[in-house]
């Protein structure tokens, strides 16, 4: 699969353009989310980390976006510790650093709805961050286990 992605990236300028713009968008969003996290603006953290491909995940094997995103979040020229490091080692380090220093802290903040439900922590679910598919699936459970907060959320959505 990776070989096909590399071949297409090399020969198809439209695919290369799309690949670069998608990785730019992820990198920009992740850097902004880390700034928000570090400044205590946790409620403003977006969902880029949730959807970001991680190294060797199925989505990364079919897109090879993780490496491109990691290179943009941690560009070699901005980090003296990468000076003189072999390319393969640099890629390994930045992909690992992306997972440990960016994605993991953001994942912790984003704790998924399913995790909260599994732990029976209904009062901790940020309804404004629940994906639309999950909202449809869990709506009745929200009404049953956290009716006051969920009804308030629905009213807030209705009033804008």
mmCIF file of N, CA, C and O in Angstrom, residues 29-104:
data_model
loop_
_atom_site.group_PDB
_atom_site.id
_atom_site.type_symbol
_atom_site.label_atom_id
_atom_site.label_comp_id
_atom_site.label_asym_id
_atom_site.label_seq_id
_atom_site.Cartn_x
_atom_site.Cartn_y
_atom_site.Cartn_z
ATOM 1 N N UNK A 29 -3.244 22.831 12.859
ATOM 2 C CA UNK A 29 -4.256 22.608 13.903
ATOM 3 C C UNK A 29 -3.639 22.003 15.164
ATOM 4 O O UNK A 29 -3.975 22.413 16.282
ATOM 5 N N UNK A 30 -2.735 21.051 14.989
ATOM 6 C CA UNK A 30 -2.098 20.425 16.150
ATOM 7 C C UNK A 30 -1.237 21.428 16.918
ATOM 8 O O UNK A 30 -1.261 21.458 18.157
ATOM 9 N N UNK A 31 -0.495 22.260 16.201
ATOM 10 C CA UNK A 31 0.335 23.269 16.881
ATOM 11 C C UNK A 31 -0.551 24.268 17.627
ATOM 12 O O UNK A 31 -0.263 24.628 18.766
ATOM 13 N N UNK A 32 -1.637 24.683 16.997
ATOM 14 C CA UNK A 32 -2.565 25.616 17.655
ATOM 15 C C UNK A 32 -3.209 24.967 18.883
ATOM 16 O O UNK A 32 -3.351 25.602 19.936
ATOM 17 N N UNK A 33 -3.579 23.690 18.764
ATOM 18 C CA UNK A 33 -4.180 22.987 19.898
ATOM 19 C C UNK A 33 -3.190 22.833 21.043
ATOM 20 O O UNK A 33 -3.570 22.935 22.212
ATOM 21 N N UNK A 34 -1.927 22.599 20.740
ATOM 22 C CA UNK A 34 -0.917 22.508 21.800
ATOM 23 C C UNK A 34 -0.745 23.856 22.493
ATOM 24 O O UNK A 34 -0.595 23.912 23.717
ATOM 25 N N UNK A 35 -0.799 24.950 21.746
ATOM 26 C CA UNK A 35 -0.724 26.275 22.357
ATOM 27 C C UNK A 35 -1.922 26.502 23.278
ATOM 28 O O UNK A 35 -1.768 27.018 24.390
ATOM 29 N N UNK A 36 -3.096 26.093 22.815
ATOM 30 C CA UNK A 36 -4.290 26.235 23.651
ATOM 31 C C UNK A 36 -4.163 25.392 24.920
ATOM 32 O O UNK A 36 -4.481 25.843 26.009
ATOM 33 N N UNK A 37 -3.716 24.162 24.753
ATOM 34 C CA UNK A 37 -3.542 23.265 25.897
ATOM 35 C C UNK A 37 -2.547 23.848 26.891
ATOM 36 O O UNK A 37 -2.819 23.899 28.094
ATOM 37 N N UNK A 38 -1.425 24.316 26.397
ATOM 38 C CA UNK A 38 -0.378 24.859 27.272
ATOM 39 C C UNK A 38 -0.776 26.165 27.940
ATOM 40 O O UNK A 38 -0.232 26.510 28.985
ATOM 41 N N UNK A 39 -1.740 26.884 27.361
ATOM 42 C CA UNK A 39 -2.193 28.130 27.973
ATOM 43 C C UNK A 39 -3.465 27.927 28.801
ATOM 44 O O UNK A 39 -4.065 28.893 29.265
ATOM 45 N N UNK A 40 -3.878 26.666 28.953
ATOM 46 C CA UNK A 40 -5.030 26.362 29.792
ATOM 47 C C UNK A 40 -6.373 26.524 29.116
ATOM 48 O O UNK A 40 -7.417 26.443 29.764
ATOM 49 N N UNK A 41 -6.394 26.738 27.810
ATOM 50 C CA UNK A 41 -7.654 26.903 27.082
ATOM 51 C C UNK A 41 -8.140 25.545 26.584
ATOM 52 O O UNK A 41 -8.356 25.335 25.389
ATOM 53 N N UNK A 42 -8.340 24.639 27.490
ATOM 54 C CA UNK A 42 -8.664 23.252 27.170
ATOM 55 C C UNK A 42 -9.964 23.138 26.378
ATOM 56 O O UNK A 42 -10.068 22.325 25.464
ATOM 57 N N UNK A 43 -10.950 23.948 26.686
ATOM 58 C CA UNK A 43 -12.244 23.868 25.999
ATOM 59 C C UNK A 43 -12.142 24.296 24.532
ATOM 60 O O UNK A 43 -13.041 24.033 23.750
ATOM 61 N N UNK A 44 -11.049 24.958 24.173
ATOM 62 C CA UNK A 44 -10.880 25.417 22.796
ATOM 63 C C UNK A 44 -10.046 24.455 21.947
ATOM 64 O O UNK A 44 -9.827 24.704 20.769
ATOM 65 N N UNK A 45 -9.586 23.361 22.553
ATOM 66 C CA UNK A 45 -8.807 22.375 21.807
ATOM 67 C C UNK A 45 -9.711 21.707 20.783
ATOM 68 O O UNK A 45 -10.801 21.244 21.114
ATOM 69 N N UNK A 46 -9.258 21.652 19.542
ATOM 70 C CA UNK A 46 -10.040 21.057 18.460
ATOM 71 C C UNK A 46 -9.889 19.545 18.400
ATOM 72 O O UNK A 46 -9.320 18.924 19.310
ATOM 73 N N UNK A 47 -10.344 18.970 17.321
ATOM 74 C CA UNK A 47 -10.351 17.512 17.181
ATOM 75 C C UNK A 47 -9.267 16.975 16.240
ATOM 76 O O UNK A 47 -9.317 15.811 15.840
ATOM 77 N N UNK A 48 -8.291 17.787 15.898
ATOM 78 C CA UNK A 48 -7.244 17.340 14.975
ATOM 79 C C UNK A 48 -6.523 16.098 15.501
ATOM 80 O O UNK A 48 -6.242 15.173 14.745
ATOM 81 N N UNK A 49 -6.233 16.064 16.793
ATOM 82 C CA UNK A 49 -5.513 14.914 17.358
ATOM 83 C C UNK A 49 -6.339 13.636 17.256
ATOM 84 O O UNK A 49 -5.787 12.552 17.072
ATOM 85 N N UNK A 50 -7.633 13.776 17.376
ATOM 86 C CA UNK A 50 -8.498 12.599 17.288
ATOM 87 C C UNK A 50 -8.400 11.948 15.910
ATOM 88 O O UNK A 50 -8.402 10.721 15.792
ATOM 89 N N UNK A 51 -8.313 12.766 14.876
ATOM 90 C CA UNK A 51 -8.342 12.259 13.506
ATOM 91 C C UNK A 51 -6.964 12.134 12.859
ATOM 92 O O UNK A 51 -6.856 11.622 11.751
ATOM 93 N N UNK A 52 -5.931 12.594 13.545
ATOM 94 C CA UNK A 52 -4.579 12.552 12.978
ATOM 95 C C UNK A 52 -4.090 11.106 12.840
ATOM 96 O O UNK A 52 -4.106 10.344 13.806
ATOM 97 N N UNK A 53 -3.634 10.732 11.646
ATOM 98 C CA UNK A 53 -3.082 9.375 11.489
ATOM 99 C C UNK A 53 -1.816 9.206 12.324
ATOM 100 O O UNK A 53 -0.997 10.119 12.394
ATOM 101 N N UNK A 54 -1.682 8.088 12.975
ATOM 102 C CA UNK A 54 -0.464 7.791 13.730
ATOM 103 C C UNK A 54 0.372 6.798 12.930
ATOM 104 O O UNK A 54 -0.150 6.056 12.099
ATOM 105 N N UNK A 55 1.653 6.796 13.193
ATOM 106 C CA UNK A 55 2.584 5.969 12.433
ATOM 107 C C UNK A 55 2.146 4.511 12.424
ATOM 108 O O UNK A 55 1.849 3.937 13.474
ATOM 109 N N UNK A 56 2.076 3.960 11.241
ATOM 110 C CA UNK A 56 1.721 2.559 11.001
ATOM 111 C C UNK A 56 0.258 2.209 11.298
ATOM 112 O O UNK A 56 -0.098 1.039 11.311
ATOM 113 N N UNK A 57 -0.583 3.199 11.554
ATOM 114 C CA UNK A 57 -2.015 2.920 11.693
ATOM 115 C C UNK A 57 -2.551 2.606 10.299
ATOM 116 O O UNK A 57 -1.905 2.887 9.280
ATOM 117 N N UNK A 58 -3.749 2.036 10.232
ATOM 118 C CA UNK A 58 -4.299 1.695 8.911
ATOM 119 C C UNK A 58 -4.462 2.942 8.049
ATOM 120 O O UNK A 58 -4.181 2.913 6.851
ATOM 121 N N UNK A 59 -4.877 4.050 8.654
ATOM 122 C CA UNK A 59 -5.035 5.270 7.852
ATOM 123 C C UNK A 59 -3.684 5.804 7.391
ATOM 124 O O UNK A 59 -3.573 6.346 6.295
ATOM 125 N N UNK A 60 -2.649 5.635 8.189
ATOM 126 C CA UNK A 60 -1.327 6.097 7.775
ATOM 127 C C UNK A 60 -0.748 5.200 6.688
ATOM 128 O O UNK A 60 -0.105 5.682 5.754
ATOM 129 N N UNK A 61 -0.974 3.915 6.785
ATOM 130 C CA UNK A 61 -0.449 3.004 5.756
ATOM 131 C C UNK A 61 -1.052 3.305 4.387
ATOM 132 O O UNK A 61 -0.415 3.078 3.368
ATOM 133 N N UNK A 62 -2.264 3.834 4.362
ATOM 134 C CA UNK A 62 -2.889 4.130 3.074
ATOM 135 C C UNK A 62 -2.676 5.576 2.625
ATOM 136 O O UNK A 62 -2.973 5.918 1.486
ATOM 137 N N UNK A 63 -2.144 6.447 3.500
ATOM 138 C CA UNK A 63 -1.937 7.844 3.129
ATOM 139 C C UNK A 63 -0.504 8.336 3.349
ATOM 140 O O UNK A 63 -0.090 9.296 2.717
ATOM 141 N N UNK A 64 0.211 7.728 4.287
ATOM 142 C CA UNK A 64 1.561 8.160 4.684
ATOM 143 C C UNK A 64 1.580 9.615 5.152
ATOM 144 O O UNK A 64 2.542 10.335 4.947
ATOM 145 N N UNK A 65 0.509 10.034 5.803
ATOM 146 C CA UNK A 65 0.428 11.410 6.284
ATOM 147 C C UNK A 65 1.197 11.648 7.582
ATOM 148 O O UNK A 65 1.670 12.757 7.815
ATOM 149 N N UNK A 66 1.331 10.652 8.423
ATOM 150 C CA UNK A 66 1.952 10.855 9.726
ATOM 151 C C UNK A 66 3.346 11.465 9.602
ATOM 152 O O UNK A 66 3.673 12.438 10.276
ATOM 153 N N UNK A 67 4.162 10.909 8.743
ATOM 154 C CA UNK A 67 5.527 11.426 8.567
ATOM 155 C C UNK A 67 5.504 12.876 8.110
ATOM 156 O O UNK A 67 6.236 13.716 8.628
ATOM 157 N N UNK A 68 4.655 13.181 7.148
ATOM 158 C CA UNK A 68 4.565 14.538 6.631
ATOM 159 C C UNK A 68 4.107 15.521 7.710
ATOM 160 O O UNK A 68 4.654 16.619 7.841
ATOM 161 N N UNK A 69 3.135 15.127 8.507
ATOM 162 C CA UNK A 69 2.645 15.971 9.599
ATOM 163 C C UNK A 69 3.747 16.172 10.631
ATOM 164 O O UNK A 69 4.008 17.299 11.073
ATOM 165 N N UNK A 70 4.417 15.093 11.017
ATOM 166 C CA UNK A 70 5.481 15.171 12.028
ATOM 167 C C UNK A 70 6.605 16.089 11.568
ATOM 168 O O UNK A 70 7.138 16.879 12.352
ATOM 169 N N UNK A 71 6.976 16.010 10.296
ATOM 170 C CA UNK A 71 8.037 16.869 9.758
ATOM 171 C C UNK A 71 7.635 18.344 9.840
ATOM 172 O O UNK A 71 8.476 19.209 10.048
ATOM 173 N N UNK A 72 6.348 18.617 9.659
ATOM 174 C CA UNK A 72 5.880 20.002 9.686
ATOM 175 C C UNK A 72 5.712 20.525 11.107
ATOM 176 O O UNK A 72 5.872 21.723 11.352
ATOM 177 N N UNK A 73 5.383 19.653 12.022
ATOM 178 C CA UNK A 73 5.267 20.064 13.427
ATOM 179 C C UNK A 73 6.663 20.262 14.033
ATOM 180 O O UNK A 73 6.878 21.175 14.824
ATOM 181 N N UNK A 74 7.601 19.415 13.640
ATOM 182 C CA UNK A 74 8.974 19.475 14.152
ATOM 183 C C UNK A 74 9.973 19.586 13.003
ATOM 184 O O UNK A 74 10.745 18.654 12.742
ATOM 185 N N UNK A 75 9.990 20.725 12.290
ATOM 186 C CA UNK A 75 10.906 20.854 11.159
ATOM 187 C C UNK A 75 12.363 20.803 11.610
ATOM 188 O O UNK A 75 12.734 21.386 12.638
ATOM 189 N N UNK A 76 13.149 20.071 10.871
ATOM 190 C CA UNK A 76 14.553 19.850 11.194
ATOM 191 C C UNK A 76 15.286 21.161 11.491
ATOM 192 O O UNK A 76 16.045 21.257 12.444
ATOM 193 N N UNK A 77 15.034 22.177 10.671
ATOM 194 C CA UNK A 77 15.768 23.445 10.807
ATOM 195 C C UNK A 77 15.447 24.210 12.091
ATOM 196 O O UNK A 77 16.202 25.086 12.499
ATOM 197 N N UNK A 78 14.338 23.892 12.739
ATOM 198 C CA UNK A 78 13.969 24.592 13.987
ATOM 199 C C UNK A 78 14.446 23.877 15.252
ATOM 200 O O UNK A 78 14.236 24.380 16.348
ATOM 201 N N UNK A 79 15.034 22.706 15.089
ATOM 202 C CA UNK A 79 15.435 21.901 16.241
ATOM 203 C C UNK A 79 16.893 21.461 16.089
ATOM 204 O O UNK A 79 17.192 20.561 15.313
ATOM 205 N N UNK A 80 17.784 22.095 16.851
ATOM 206 C CA UNK A 80 19.213 21.784 16.724
ATOM 207 C C UNK A 80 19.546 20.311 16.988
ATOM 208 O O UNK A 80 20.517 19.794 16.442
ATOM 209 N N UNK A 81 18.734 19.636 17.785
ATOM 210 C CA UNK A 81 19.014 18.229 18.097
ATOM 211 C C UNK A 81 18.904 17.313 16.871
ATOM 212 O O UNK A 81 19.396 16.195 16.891
ATOM 213 N N UNK A 82 18.289 17.818 15.788
ATOM 214 C CA UNK A 82 18.164 16.997 14.579
ATOM 215 C C UNK A 82 19.279 17.276 13.568
ATOM 216 O O UNK A 82 19.357 16.620 12.540
ATOM 217 N N UNK A 83 20.116 18.257 13.874
ATOM 218 C CA UNK A 83 21.214 18.603 12.964
ATOM 219 C C UNK A 83 22.191 17.430 12.841
ATOM 220 O O UNK A 83 22.622 16.861 13.843
ATOM 221 N N UNK A 84 22.491 17.072 11.621
ATOM 222 C CA UNK A 84 23.441 15.996 11.366
ATOM 223 C C UNK A 84 22.892 14.589 11.555
ATOM 224 O O UNK A 84 23.607 13.612 11.387
ATOM 225 N N UNK A 85 21.620 14.474 11.890
ATOM 226 C CA UNK A 85 20.998 13.166 12.108
ATOM 227 C C UNK A 85 20.584 12.583 10.749
ATOM 228 O O UNK A 85 20.065 13.306 9.894
ATOM 229 N N UNK A 86 20.837 11.301 10.561
ATOM 230 C CA UNK A 86 20.428 10.619 9.325
ATOM 231 C C UNK A 86 18.925 10.811 9.109
ATOM 232 O O UNK A 86 18.147 10.841 10.071
ATOM 233 N N UNK A 87 18.515 10.882 7.858
ATOM 234 C CA UNK A 87 17.114 11.120 7.506
ATOM 235 C C UNK A 87 16.168 10.092 8.140
ATOM 236 O O UNK A 87 15.129 10.443 8.700
ATOM 237 N N UNK A 88 16.519 8.836 8.059
ATOM 238 C CA UNK A 88 15.672 7.771 8.603
ATOM 239 C C UNK A 88 15.493 7.925 10.120
ATOM 240 O O UNK A 88 14.393 7.754 10.648
ATOM 241 N N UNK A 89 16.568 8.275 10.810
ATOM 242 C CA UNK A 89 16.508 8.470 12.259
ATOM 243 C C UNK A 89 15.665 9.701 12.599
ATOM 244 O O UNK A 89 14.863 9.681 13.528
ATOM 245 N N UNK A 90 15.853 10.776 11.822
ATOM 246 C CA UNK A 90 15.069 11.995 12.023
ATOM 247 C C UNK A 90 13.577 11.694 11.904
ATOM 248 O O UNK A 90 12.775 12.095 12.753
ATOM 249 N N UNK A 91 13.180 10.972 10.853
ATOM 250 C CA UNK A 91 11.768 10.631 10.634
ATOM 251 C C UNK A 91 11.231 9.820 11.810
ATOM 252 O O UNK A 91 10.145 10.093 12.323
ATOM 253 N N UNK A 92 11.994 8.839 12.255
ATOM 254 C CA UNK A 92 11.575 8.019 13.392
ATOM 255 C C UNK A 92 11.373 8.896 14.629
ATOM 256 O O UNK A 92 10.357 8.784 15.320
ATOM 257 N N UNK A 93 12.335 9.768 14.896
ATOM 258 C CA UNK A 93 12.252 10.614 16.086
ATOM 259 C C UNK A 93 11.068 11.571 16.040
ATOM 260 O O UNK A 93 10.370 11.756 17.035
ATOM 261 N N UNK A 94 10.838 12.225 14.895
ATOM 262 C CA UNK A 94 9.742 13.202 14.857
ATOM 263 C C UNK A 94 8.380 12.520 14.897
ATOM 264 O O UNK A 94 7.445 13.068 15.498
ATOM 265 N N UNK A 95 8.264 11.337 14.297
ATOM 266 C CA UNK A 95 6.985 10.615 14.377
ATOM 267 C C UNK A 95 6.716 10.180 15.820
ATOM 268 O O UNK A 95 5.590 10.297 16.315
ATOM 269 N N UNK A 96 7.736 9.711 16.487
ATOM 270 C CA UNK A 96 7.612 9.304 17.884
ATOM 271 C C UNK A 96 7.316 10.523 18.771
ATOM 272 O O UNK A 96 6.471 10.469 19.666
ATOM 273 N N UNK A 97 7.999 11.621 18.496
ATOM 274 C CA UNK A 97 7.790 12.851 19.269
ATOM 275 C C UNK A 97 6.376 13.387 19.055
ATOM 276 O O UNK A 97 5.741 13.868 19.997
ATOM 277 N N UNK A 98 5.878 13.295 17.819
ATOM 278 C CA UNK A 98 4.510 13.729 17.537
ATOM 279 C C UNK A 98 3.523 12.953 18.395
ATOM 280 O O UNK A 98 2.632 13.531 19.017
ATOM 281 N N UNK A 99 3.702 11.634 18.442
ATOM 282 C CA UNK A 99 2.785 10.795 19.220
ATOM 283 C C UNK A 99 2.879 11.111 20.707
ATOM 284 O O UNK A 99 1.866 11.317 21.377
ATOM 285 N N UNK A 100 4.099 11.170 21.242
ATOM 286 C CA UNK A 100 4.277 11.328 22.693
ATOM 287 C C UNK A 100 4.036 12.748 23.200
ATOM 288 O O UNK A 100 3.451 12.931 24.272
ATOM 289 N N UNK A 101 4.520 13.734 22.469
ATOM 290 C CA UNK A 101 4.504 15.112 22.968
ATOM 291 C C UNK A 101 3.327 15.946 22.476
ATOM 292 O O UNK A 101 3.037 16.992 23.038
ATOM 293 N N UNK A 102 2.651 15.492 21.425
ATOM 294 C CA UNK A 102 1.532 16.261 20.885
ATOM 295 C C UNK A 102 0.235 15.466 20.976
ATOM 296 O O UNK A 102 -0.711 15.884 21.641
ATOM 297 N N UNK A 103 0.201 14.316 20.311
ATOM 298 C CA UNK A 103 -1.052 13.568 20.242
ATOM 299 C C UNK A 103 -1.495 13.035 21.599
ATOM 300 O O UNK A 103 -2.666 13.191 21.974
ATOM 301 N N UNK A 104 -0.594 12.406 22.338
ATOM 302 C CA UNK A 104 -0.993 11.812 23.632
ATOM 303 C C UNK A 104 -1.574 12.844 24.596
ATOM 304 O O UNK A 104 -2.638 12.616 25.175
#
